[in-house]
Backbone as a chain_set.jsonl record, in Angstrom:
{"seq": "MAPISESKILSNFLLVPAQLPAAISLQEFIGLFPRRFQSSPHIRSLYRDLQSQRNAVVDNVAENIETEAKQGKALRRYATKRRIEAEAQEHDDEMEIERMLFGAAANAHNPKHSLISIIPELEGAVNEIETEIQRLAVEEESLLASVRQTVGSMSDLRYGRLANNQLREQVLEGLADLQETCKEKH", "coords": {"N": [[3.196, -23.439, -2.105], [3.968, -20.135, -2.169], [1.839, -17.646, -2.269], [1.664, -15.241, -5.21], [2.6, -11.93, -5.206], [0.682, -8.942, -6.23], [2.209, -6.826, -7.627], [3.94, -8.459, -8.466], [3.043, -10.279, -10.533], [2.241, -8.155, -12.024], [4.836, -7.005, -13.158], [6.061, -8.88, -13.642], [4.769, -9.389, -16.337], [4.341, -6.885, -17.471], [6.967, -5.75, -17.13], [9.372, -7.428, -17.914], [8.994, -8.41, -20.143], [9.408, -6.238, -21.472], [11.386, -4.593, -22.258], [13.485, -3.4, -24.863], [15.336, -5.324, -26.451], [14.453, -7.629, -25.9], [12.085, -7.347, -27.449], [13.097, -7.035, -30.188], [16.226, -7.345, -31.673], [19.365, -5.889, -32.153], [20.515, -6.555, -34.4], [18.193, -7.43, -35.865], [16.617, -5.403, -36.099], [18.641, -3.633, -37.4], [17.74, -4.998, -40.076], [15.565, -4.396, -40.769], [15.938, -2.267, -42.38], [16.833, -0.937, -45.445], [19.175, -1.982, -47.752], [21.315, -0.698, -48.211], [21.632, 1.227, -46.306], [22.134, -0.086, -44.078], [24.652, -0.494, -42.83], [25.116, 2.263, -41.871], [25.906, 4.287, -39.219], [23.97, 5.445, -38.152], [21.959, 4.294, -37.743], [22.497, 2.099, -35.491], [22.509, 4.371, -33.578], [20.308, 5.152, -33.81], [18.882, 2.776, -32.41], [19.634, 2.609, -30.116], [18.86, 4.946, -28.899], [15.813, 4.912, -29.075], [15.677, 2.166, -27.806], [16.743, 3.665, -25.433], [14.473, 5.54, -24.996], [12.254, 3.642, -24.746], [13.147, 2.516, -22.3], [12.996, 4.587, -20.348], [10.185, 4.363, -20.275], [9.502, 1.814, -19.338], [10.767, 2.217, -17.236], [8.969, 4.221, -15.48], [6.727, 2.498, -15.864], [7.18, 0.641, -14.034], [7.587, 2.499, -11.79], [4.916, 2.971, -11.276], [3.584, 0.618, -10.804], [4.841, -0.053, -8.041], [3.782, 2.368, -6.973], [1.002, 1.587, -6.859], [0.886, -0.824, -5.958], [1.838, 0.094, -3.084], [-0.415, 1.823, -2.496], [-2.486, -0.312, -2.555], [-1.53, -1.989, -0.171], [-2.095, -0.062, 1.677], [-5.083, 0.282, 1.235], [-6.186, -2.533, 1.862], [-5.051, -2.54, 4.455], [-6.948, -0.597, 5.848], [-9.311, -1.509, 5.187], [-9.122, -3.595, 6.647], [-9.14, -2.519, 8.946], [-11.719, -1.342, 9.416], [-13.359, -3.81, 8.876], [-12.562, -5.014, 11.463], [-13.735, -3.02, 13.052], [-16.285, -3.124, 12.468], [-17.003, -5.831, 13.563], [-16.618, -5.658, 16.125], [-18.391, -3.911, 16.903], [-20.567, -5.567, 15.863], [-20.362, -7.318, 18.188], [-20.814, -5.905, 20.42], [-23.708, -5.443, 20.04], [-24.455, -8.027, 19.911], [-24.056, -8.359, 22.786], [-25.532, -6.448, 24.009], [-28.181, -7.434, 23.214], [-28.359, -9.959, 24.502], [-28.328, -9.061, 27.181], [-30.979, -7.74, 27.356], [-32.478, -9.718, 26.675], [-31.757, -11.952, 28.896], [-31.179, -10.204, 31.083], [-29.327, -9.159, 33.811], [-27.976, -10.965, 34.992], [-26.984, -12.264, 32.794], [-24.259, -11.648, 32.343], [-22.927, -12.948, 34.547], [-21.019, -15.742, 35.866], [-22.797, -17.715, 35.588], [-23.615, -21.04, 34.366], [-24.983, -21.714, 31.364], [-25.605, -23.952, 30.199], [-25.742, -27.305, 30.399], [-23.494, -30.455, 30.075], [-24.698, -32.12, 28.462], [-26.707, -30.862, 27.398], [-25.578, -28.777, 25.591], [-24.037, -30.301, 23.524], [-25.849, -30.54, 21.434], [-25.971, -27.804, 20.601], [-22.758, -27.386, 20.118], [-22.9, -29.117, 17.797], [-24.547, -28.081, 15.608], [-22.749, -25.404, 15.731], [-20.748, -26.639, 14.403], [-21.992, -27.434, 11.961], [-22.611, -25.141, 10.861], [-20.31, -23.875, 10.668], [-18.973, -25.509, 8.717], [-20.673, -25.51, 6.448], [-20.134, -22.392, 6.019], [-17.461, -22.663, 5.177], [-17.56, -24.138, 2.914], [-18.892, -22.305, 1.517], [-16.892, -20.43, 1.324], [-15.116, -22.317, -0.247], [-16.396, -22.446, -2.811], [-16.748, -19.361, -3.508], [-13.794, -18.467, -3.5], [-13.27, -19.961, -5.559], [-14.183, -18.97, -7.581], [-12.841, -16.658, -7.351], [-10.292, -17.289, -8.185], [-10.557, -18.234, -10.926], [-11.399, -16.074, -12.099], [-8.809, -14.444, -11.597], [-7.212, -15.735, -13.294], [-8.629, -15.468, -15.818], [-7.926, -12.539, -15.896], [-5.175, -12.733, -16.246], [-4.603, -14.12, -18.045], [-5.652, -12.589, -20.263], [-3.747, -10.625, -19.843], [-1.782, -11.562, -21.104], [-1.418, -10.592, -24.195], [-0.981, -8.238, -23.592], [2.026, -9.139, -22.905], [2.941, -10.288, -24.975], [3.038, -8.201, -27.023], [0.961, -8.153, -28.662], [-2.39, -6.47, -29.16], [-5.497, -6.491, -29.66], [-7.097, -4.333, -30.133], [-6.069, -1.542, -31.473], [-6.286, 1.035, -30.87], [-5.542, 1.2, -28.351], [-3.382, 2.204, -26.529], [-3.874, 4.704, -26.886], [-6.126, 4.893, -25.66], [-5.731, 3.995, -23.155], [-4.178, 5.823, -22.215], [-5.489, 8.269, -22.102], [-7.234, 7.8, -20.555], [-5.602, 7.745, -18.177], [-4.993, 10.282, -17.902], [-7.595, 11.561, -17.3], [-8.012, 10.308, -14.978], [-5.879, 11.131, -13.447], [-6.223, 14.275, -13.75], [-8.715, 13.996, -12.263], [-8.275, 13.365, -9.669], [-6.192, 15.421, -8.975], [-8.248, 17.037, -8.848], [-9.765, 16.452, -6.431], [-7.731, 16.657, -4.664]], "CA": [[3.6, -22.295, -3.026], [3.701, -19.142, -1.739], [1.213, -16.566, -3.063], [2.451, -14.095, -6.049], [1.851, -10.507, -5.413], [-0.082, -7.818, -7.458], [3.416, -6.334, -7.766], [5.025, -9.57, -9.317], [2.613, -10.279, -11.417], [2.575, -7.319, -13.232], [6.236, -6.914, -13.365], [5.984, -10.494, -14.717], [3.701, -9.071, -17.464], [4.591, -5.534, -18.199], [8.076, -5.198, -17.23], [10.135, -8.719, -17.851], [9.069, -8.904, -21.477], [9.249, -4.948, -22.541], [12.735, -4.291, -22.493], [13.519, -3.287, -26.607], [15.985, -6.26, -26.912], [13.209, -8.584, -25.886], [10.916, -7.381, -28.506], [13.836, -6.832, -31.256], [17.277, -7.124, -31.312], [20.02, -4.519, -32.977], [20.815, -7.206, -35.693], [17.061, -7.547, -36.518], [16.502, -3.843, -36.146], [19.199, -3.414, -38.714], [17.432, -5.815, -40.918], [14.555, -3.765, -41.441], [16.298, -0.855, -43.148], [17.236, -1.027, -46.866], [20.573, -2.581, -47.645], [22.113, 0.472, -48.528], [21.473, 1.727, -45.139], [22.227, -1.088, -43.092], [25.674, -0.251, -42.568], [25.08, 3.596, -41.389], [26.201, 4.443, -37.919], [22.784, 6.147, -37.628], [20.982, 3.059, -37.369], [22.675, 2.048, -34.414], [22.67, 5.658, -32.86], [18.519, 5.411, -33.446], [18.698, 1.717, -31.936], [20.078, 3.054, -28.79], [17.775, 6.055, -28.642], [14.672, 3.853, -29.088], [15.85, 1.694, -26.81], [16.276, 4.381, -23.845], [13.066, 6.272, -24.732], [11.682, 2.129, -23.617], [13.931, 1.954, -20.584], [12.127, 5.517, -19.648], [8.379, 4.437, -20.332], [9.709, 0.76, -18.643], [10.919, 2.77, -15.362], [7.75, 4.804, -15.464], [5.679, 1.675, -15.516], [7.995, 0.085, -12.823], [7.133, 3.06, -10.671], [3.119, 3.064, -11.347], [3.724, -0.39, -9.929], [5.018, 0.343, -6.919], [2.819, 3.182, -6.255], [-0.43, 1.103, -7.065], [1.581, -2.001, -4.614], [1.712, 0.718, -1.955], [-1.782, 1.807, -2.053], [-3.165, -1.376, -2.531], [-1.513, -2.364, 0.852], [-3.164, 0.604, 2.729], [-6.314, 0.171, 1.38], [-5.893, -3.455, 2.54], [-4.894, -2.153, 6.209], [-7.952, 0.427, 6.134], [-10.274, -2.717, 5.183], [-9.42, -4.76, 7.689], [-9.269, -1.828, 10.394], [-13.303, -1.218, 9.102], [-14.282, -5.251, 9.205], [-12.647, -5.302, 12.937], [-14.572, -2.085, 13.995], [-17.755, -3.797, 12.546], [-17.075, -6.793, 14.587], [-16.252, -4.899, 17.712], [-19.921, -3.277, 16.766], [-21.611, -6.575, 15.987], [-20.296, -7.973, 19.556], [-21.443, -5.099, 21.284], [-24.821, -5.734, 19.579], [-24.96, -9.295, 21.314], [-23.989, -8.515, 24.224], [-26.952, -5.548, 24.294], [-29.372, -8.319, 23.03], [-28.06, -10.745, 25.697], [-28.79, -8.216, 28.513], [-31.941, -7.448, 27.392], [-33.145, -11.127, 26.815], [-31.365, -12.412, 29.998], [-31.161, -9.826, 31.966], [-28.058, -8.653, 34.398], [-27.088, -12.394, 35.089], [-26.241, -12.588, 31.407], [-22.777, -11.441, 32.547], [-22.717, -13.756, 35.287], [-20.417, -16.928, 35.293], [-23.67, -19.215, 35.626], [-23.321, -21.762, 33.204], [-26.374, -21.563, 30.469], [-25.994, -25.109, 29.209], [-24.971, -28.417, 31.114], [-22.782, -31.182, 29.467], [-25.851, -33.033, 27.863], [-27.448, -29.651, 26.43], [-24.419, -28.067, 25.309], [-23.597, -30.757, 22.938], [-26.387, -30.052, 20.229], [-25.423, -26.352, 20.007], [-21.874, -27.446, 18.958], [-23.026, -29.726, 16.646], [-25.117, -27.006, 15.019], [-22.066, -24.765, 15.314], [-20.007, -27.221, 13.634], [-22.799, -27.216, 10.837], [-22.674, -23.805, 9.84], [-19.061, -23.497, 10.082], [-18.97, -26.355, 7.39], [-21.433, -24.61, 5.483], [-19.15, -21.62, 5.651], [-16.224, -23.195, 4.398], [-18.192, -24.869, 1.462], [-19.079, -21.045, 0.709], [-15.681, -19.89, 0.867], [-14.26, -22.366, -1.171], [-16.685, -21.814, -4.236], [-15.785, -17.779, -3.661], [-12.197, -18.802, -3.947], [-12.336, -20.913, -7.038], [-14.611, -18.213, -8.635], [-12.091, -15.532, -7.655], [-9.452, -18.026, -8.697], [-10.927, -18.247, -12.28], [-11.507, -14.516, -12.426], [-7.98, -13.739, -11.979], [-6.655, -16.402, -14.468], [-8.964, -14.624, -16.87], [-7.422, -11.445, -15.959], [-3.853, -13.001, -16.327], [-4.685, -14.973, -19.864], [-5.868, -11.617, -21.25], [-2.738, -9.677, -19.892], [-1.109, -12.264, -21.69], [-1.683, -9.912, -24.969], [0.332, -7.284, -23.18], [3.029, -9.36, -22.759], [3.483, -10.451, -25.893], [3.104, -7.241, -27.728], [-0.593, -8.455, -29.577], [-3.428, -6.203, -28.75], [-6.774, -6.636, -30.441], [-7.317, -3.106, -29.951], [-4.602, -0.643, -31.894], [-6.015, 2.336, -30.108], [-5.682, 0.781, -26.819], [-2.264, 2.941, -25.675], [-4.396, 6.047, -26.649], [-7.342, 5.12, -24.858], [-5.195, 4.077, -21.822], [-3.022, 7.46, -22.03], [-6.447, 9.21, -21.949], [-7.852, 7.33, -19.028], [-4.893, 7.913, -16.851], [-4.737, 11.809, -17.743], [-8.527, 11.666, -16.948], [-7.851, 9.769, -13.326], [-5.175, 12.218, -12.846], [-7.346, 15.347, -13.189], [-10.099, 13.626, -11.306], [-7.121, 13.028, -8.053], [-5.988, 16.693, -8.694], [-9.693, 18.045, -8.398], [-9.936, 16.217, -4.943], [-6.876, 17.189, -3.558]], "C": [[3.165, -21.097, -2.456], [2.797, -18.103, -2.621], [1.864, -15.456, -3.766], [1.719, -13.06, -5.582], [1.479, -9.945, -6.492], [1.502, -7.421, -8.193], [3.976, -7.294, -8.56], [4.725, -9.794, -10.56], [2.583, -9.316, -12.459], [3.989, -6.762, -13.485], [6.569, -8.349, -14.192], [5.692, -10.348, -16.426], [3.977, -8.103, -18.368], [6.072, -5.218, -18.413], [9.118, -5.848, -18.233], [10.19, -8.161, -19.885], [9.208, -7.068, -22.558], [10.453, -4.106, -22.489], [12.824, -4.588, -24.401], [14.446, -4.885, -26.78], [15.325, -7.29, -26.759], [12.298, -8.596, -27.032], [12.089, -7.869, -29.831], [15.445, -6.894, -31.117], [18.071, -6.48, -32.391], [20.093, -5.487, -34.187], [18.99, -7.377, -36.792], [16.252, -5.84, -36.998], [17.263, -3.388, -37.742], [18.688, -4.145, -39.964], [16.205, -5.385, -41.45], [14.618, -2.487, -42.336], [16.646, -1.618, -44.779], [18.773, -1.61, -47.322], [21.558, -2.009, -47.686], [22.405, 1.045, -47.226], [22.005, 1.379, -43.988], [23.818, -0.825, -42.277], [26.183, 0.924, -41.718], [24.8, 3.392, -39.743], [24.761, 4.696, -37.254], [21.775, 5.258, -37.097], [21.26, 2.733, -35.866], [22.206, 2.991, -33.465], [20.616, 5.482, -32.738], [17.752, 4.075, -32.363], [18.525, 2.284, -30.564], [18.788, 4.014, -28.384], [16.532, 5.767, -28.479], [14.578, 3.01, -28.116], [16.072, 2.598, -25.149], [15.023, 5.03, -23.881], [12.188, 4.716, -24.184], [11.886, 2.181, -22.496], [12.978, 3.269, -19.993], [10.742, 5.099, -19.412], [8.734, 2.561, -19.345], [9.843, 1.099, -16.888], [9.657, 3.542, -14.885], [6.728, 3.61, -14.601], [6.02, 0.877, -14.221], [7.418, 0.641, -11.439], [5.63, 3.202, -10.223], [2.885, 1.66, -10.716], [3.602, -0.57, -9.082], [4.326, 1.233, -6.214], [1.594, 2.273, -6.1], [0.158, -0.09, -5.786], [1.111, -1.319, -2.993], [0.233, 1.083, -1.321], [-2.963, 0.716, -2.025], [-2.723, -2.36, -0.569], [-2.281, -1.555, 2.069], [-4.395, 0.769, 2.514], [-6.843, -1.581, 1.898], [-5.988, -3.256, 4.215], [-6.105, -1.381, 6.661], [-9.137, -0.628, 5.894], [-10.617, -3.375, 6.333], [-9.787, -4.259, 9.045], [-10.94, -1.592, 10.125], [-13.533, -2.508, 9.229], [-13.604, -5.302, 10.99], [-13.704, -4.47, 13.666], [-15.963, -2.845, 14.074], [-17.683, -4.779, 13.246], [-17.253, -6.48, 15.755], [-17.46, -4.414, 17.597], [-20.828, -4.256, 16.912], [-21.452, -7.646, 17.272], [-20.846, -7.282, 20.474], [-23.038, -5.283, 21.507], [-25.267, -7.095, 20.283], [-25.115, -9.628, 22.545], [-25.477, -7.644, 24.444], [-27.924, -6.526, 24.119], [-29.375, -9.447, 23.967], [-28.589, -10.356, 26.639], [-30.131, -8.273, 28.447], [-32.902, -8.812, 27.317], [-32.705, -11.583, 28.495], [-31.368, -11.64, 31.182], [-29.607, -9.506, 32.878], [-27.369, -9.946, 34.573], [-26.748, -12.996, 33.723], [-24.828, -12.651, 31.476], [-22.445, -12.294, 33.287], [-21.936, -14.788, 34.752], [-21.181, -18.359, 35.569], [-23.754, -19.711, 34.398], [-24.692, -21.861, 32.494], [-26.443, -23.107, 30.3], [-25.259, -26.214, 30.405], [-24.17, -29.262, 29.675], [-23.851, -31.992, 28.253], [-26.318, -31.435, 26.738], [-26.388, -28.801, 25.525], [-23.751, -28.645, 23.874], [-24.242, -30.269, 21.16], [-25.963, -28.814, 19.67], [-24.141, -26.502, 19.628], [-22.157, -27.899, 18.15], [-23.755, -28.755, 15.543], [-24.048, -25.94, 14.389], [-20.89, -25.016, 14.039], [-20.617, -27.131, 12.149], [-22.686, -26.081, 10.017], [-21.186, -23.572, 9.513], [-18.492, -24.119, 8.844], [-19.269, -25.586, 6.3], [-20.401, -23.326, 5.138], [-17.898, -22.033, 4.983], [-16.632, -23.975, 2.991], [-18.205, -23.284, 0.615], [-17.98, -20.606, -0.098], [-14.948, -20.418, -0.19], [-14.989, -22.215, -2.517], [-16.561, -20.607, -4.388], [-14.924, -17.963, -4.274], [-12.175, -19.489, -5.23], [-13.442, -19.923, -8.072], [-13.643, -16.968, -8.792], [-10.398, -15.904, -8.31], [-9.465, -17.552, -10.403], [-11.15, -16.661, -12.828], [-9.845, -14.242, -12.742], [-6.836, -14.83, -13.146], [-7.327, -15.819, -15.813], [-8.225, -13.207, -16.967], [-5.872, -11.524, -16.417], [-3.781, -13.647, -17.75], [-4.716, -13.558, -20.524], [-4.863, -10.522, -21.096], [-1.434, -10.44, -20.799], [-0.722, -11.478, -23.394], [-0.631, -8.823, -25.261], [1.544, -7.573, -23.323], [3.921, -9.681, -23.916], [3.396, -9.118, -27.187], [1.418, -7.042, -28.702], [-1.589, -7.926, -28.946], [-4.33, -6.103, -29.927], [-7.02, -5.054, -30.787], [-5.87, -2.277, -30.8], [-5.286, 0.676, -31.119], [-5.915, 2.431, -28.557], [-4.791, 1.527, -26.063], [-3.178, 4.082, -25.909], [-5.112, 5.954, -25.78], [-6.78, 4.783, -23.49], [-4.536, 5.688, -21.101], [-4.353, 8.455, -21.423], [-7.325, 9.002, -20.73], [-7.114, 7.712, -17.885], [-4.79, 9.269, -16.731], [-6.225, 11.89, -16.961], [-8.414, 11.12, -15.48], [-6.846, 10.469, -12.898], [-5.393, 13.525, -12.568], [-8.255, 14.923, -12.371], [-9.179, 13.727, -9.651], [-6.729, 14.083, -7.919], [-7.13, 17.173, -7.804], [-9.54, 17.545, -7.02], [-9.179, 16.607, -4.163], [-6.639, 18.406, -3.737]], "O": [[1.961, -20.983, -2.228], [3.22, -17.823, -3.742], [2.588, -14.703, -3.115], [0.492, -13.078, -5.49], [1.833, -10.313, -7.612], [1.759, -7.829, -9.326], [4.608, -6.837, -9.513], [5.475, -9.682, -11.529], [2.855, -9.583, -13.629], [3.979, -5.816, -14.272], [7.258, -8.581, -15.186], [6.185, -10.944, -17.384], [3.942, -8.188, -19.595], [6.512, -4.646, -19.41], [9.659, -5.214, -19.138], [11.115, -7.731, -20.574], [9.132, -6.844, -23.766], [10.372, -2.896, -22.703], [12.411, -5.558, -25.037], [13.795, -5.636, -27.506], [15.58, -8.136, -27.616], [11.814, -9.617, -27.519], [11.939, -8.96, -30.381], [15.824, -6.262, -30.131], [17.584, -6.463, -33.521], [19.558, -4.968, -35.167], [18.815, -7.41, -38.01], [15.589, -5.448, -37.958], [16.738, -2.994, -38.784], [19.294, -3.85, -40.994], [15.754, -5.892, -42.477], [13.689, -1.864, -42.852], [16.636, -2.833, -44.978], [19.501, -1.127, -46.455], [22.645, -2.465, -47.33], [23.579, 1.376, -47.061], [22.317, 2.126, -43.061], [23.902, -1.042, -41.068], [27.207, 0.888, -41.036], [23.951, 2.715, -39.162], [24.425, 4.293, -36.141], [20.954, 5.475, -36.207], [20.41, 3.026, -35.026], [21.521, 2.576, -32.53], [19.906, 5.684, -31.753], [16.678, 4.139, -31.764], [17.441, 2.399, -29.991], [17.895, 3.681, -27.604], [15.982, 6.439, -27.606], [13.53, 2.958, -27.473], [15.655, 2.226, -24.052], [14.417, 5.122, -22.813], [11.496, 4.816, -23.172], [11.045, 1.957, -21.625], [12.171, 2.941, -19.123], [10.159, 5.469, -18.394], [7.792, 2.299, -18.597], [9.371, 0.61, -15.861], [9.388, 3.376, -13.696], [6.218, 3.62, -13.481], [5.129, 0.52, -13.45], [6.997, 0.03, -10.457], [5.238, 3.478, -9.09], [1.861, 1.586, -10.037], [2.592, -1.158, -8.695], [4.165, 1.093, -5.002], [1.162, 2.275, -4.948], [-0.352, 0.003, -4.67], [0.427, -1.822, -2.101], [-0.21, 0.82, -0.203], [-4.094, 0.881, -1.57], [-3.49, -3.122, 0.021], [-2.856, -2.04, 3.044], [-5.048, 1.347, 3.382], [-7.999, -1.685, 2.307], [-6.822, -3.736, 4.983], [-6.362, -1.459, 7.862], [-10.068, -0.416, 6.671], [-11.684, -3.662, 6.875], [-10.359, -4.851, 9.96], [-11.452, -1.803, 11.224], [-14.326, -2.504, 10.171], [-14.442, -5.722, 11.787], [-14.407, -4.89, 14.584], [-16.615, -3.141, 15.075], [-18.699, -4.732, 13.939], [-18.09, -7.058, 16.45], [-17.873, -4.502, 18.754], [-21.746, -4.187, 17.73], [-22.201, -8.614, 17.408], [-21.401, -7.87, 21.402], [-23.61, -5.295, 22.596], [-26.225, -7.211, 21.047], [-25.736, -10.465, 23.199], [-26.43, -8.186, 25.003], [-28.723, -6.511, 25.055], [-30.481, -9.915, 24.236], [-29.404, -11.101, 27.183], [-30.683, -8.827, 29.398], [-33.984, -8.853, 27.901], [-33.629, -11.451, 29.298], [-31.528, -12.199, 32.267], [-28.648, -9.791, 32.162], [-26.171, -10.002, 34.295], [-26.276, -14.128, 33.608], [-24.174, -13.487, 30.851], [-21.384, -12.772, 32.885], [-21.919, -14.988, 33.538], [-20.735, -19.498, 35.71], [-23.941, -19.001, 33.41], [-25.613, -22.14, 33.262], [-27.604, -23.514, 30.265], [-24.345, -25.861, 31.15], [-24.227, -28.83, 28.524], [-23.384, -32.346, 27.17], [-26.143, -31.262, 25.532], [-26.906, -28.119, 24.64], [-23.1, -27.903, 23.137], [-23.628, -29.885, 20.164], [-25.635, -28.688, 18.491], [-23.928, -25.79, 18.647], [-21.78, -27.26, 17.167], [-23.246, -28.863, 14.427], [-24.082, -25.546, 13.223], [-20.379, -24.267, 13.206], [-19.888, -26.805, 11.212], [-22.666, -26.037, 8.787], [-20.795, -23.18, 8.413], [-17.737, -23.537, 8.064], [-18.517, -25.11, 5.449], [-19.894, -23.285, 4.017], [-17.526, -21.319, 4.052], [-15.794, -24.299, 2.149], [-17.73, -23.067, -0.501], [-17.85, -20.425, -1.308], [-14.288, -19.732, -0.97], [-14.269, -21.85, -3.446], [-16.195, -20.356, -5.536], [-14.916, -17.763, -5.488], [-11.15, -19.577, -5.907], [-13.476, -20.178, -9.276], [-13.514, -16.331, -9.838], [-9.576, -15.099, -8.748], [-8.679, -16.794, -10.971], [-11.009, -16.322, -14.003], [-9.499, -13.89, -13.87], [-5.781, -14.415, -13.626], [-6.631, -15.705, -16.822], [-7.949, -12.768, -18.084], [-5.335, -10.529, -16.905], [-2.763, -13.562, -18.438], [-3.823, -13.318, -21.336], [-4.874, -9.575, -21.882], [-0.358, -9.904, -21.066], [0.363, -11.851, -23.839], [0.098, -8.514, -26.203], [2.333, -6.731, -23.753], [5.136, -9.502, -23.995], [3.811, -9.411, -28.308], [0.96, -6.023, -29.219], [-2.003, -8.639, -28.032], [-3.956, -5.688, -31.024], [-7.113, -4.776, -31.983], [-4.721, -2.628, -30.534], [-4.392, 1.431, -30.736], [-6.125, 3.374, -27.794], [-5.132, 1.684, -24.891], [-3.343, 4.637, -24.823], [-5.017, 6.803, -24.893], [-7.387, 5.319, -22.562], [-4.505, 6.278, -20.02], [-4.222, 9.23, -20.475], [-7.956, 9.847, -20.095], [-7.636, 7.98, -16.803], [-4.516, 9.698, -15.61], [-6.087, 12.341, -15.824], [-8.979, 11.909, -14.722], [-6.833, 10.494, -11.668], [-4.999, 14.061, -11.532], [-8.625, 15.797, -11.587], [-9.702, 14.217, -8.65], [-6.667, 14.353, -6.72], [-7.131, 17.544, -6.63], [-9.08, 18.423, -6.291], [-9.53, 16.948, -3.033], [-5.948, 19.027, -2.929]]}, "num_chains": 1, "name": "protein.A"}
């Protein structure tokens, strides 16, 4: 199974169920009004207006998801570049230590090990790699559990049931603060 991207997850939980007809059909909307007003053409107009407002919000969210996905890719490239630079620096440090310990002969092609002496070294390396694989498996399980918990908490958004009634205002305030911070930095 191919990994699901961050933007796909966000789109599935925030965009797909966000269209107004997915939340309430026109007939259900009309049914919310008293009987004497249900045949009024203004109700259909009100529904279409509400639908266009909702579509504008959905479009804005889609743009934000795309922007965040691009920033995420840039951040991953930056992190990869820094990791490669750090590994290169580590490698240089190791070479310097070898030169200090073994002198100039460390770079020559004189073998340090015979076939008999290399086997314990290789077995030790195998054990270290197996230990690292186990550690990474535990870390993977932890990250997967965290992602599942996040997805589970996002299901409230998908179905429109929020425990915190002020969440919308809090999110908008947080976004406004974030925008102000970004403007100040640039």
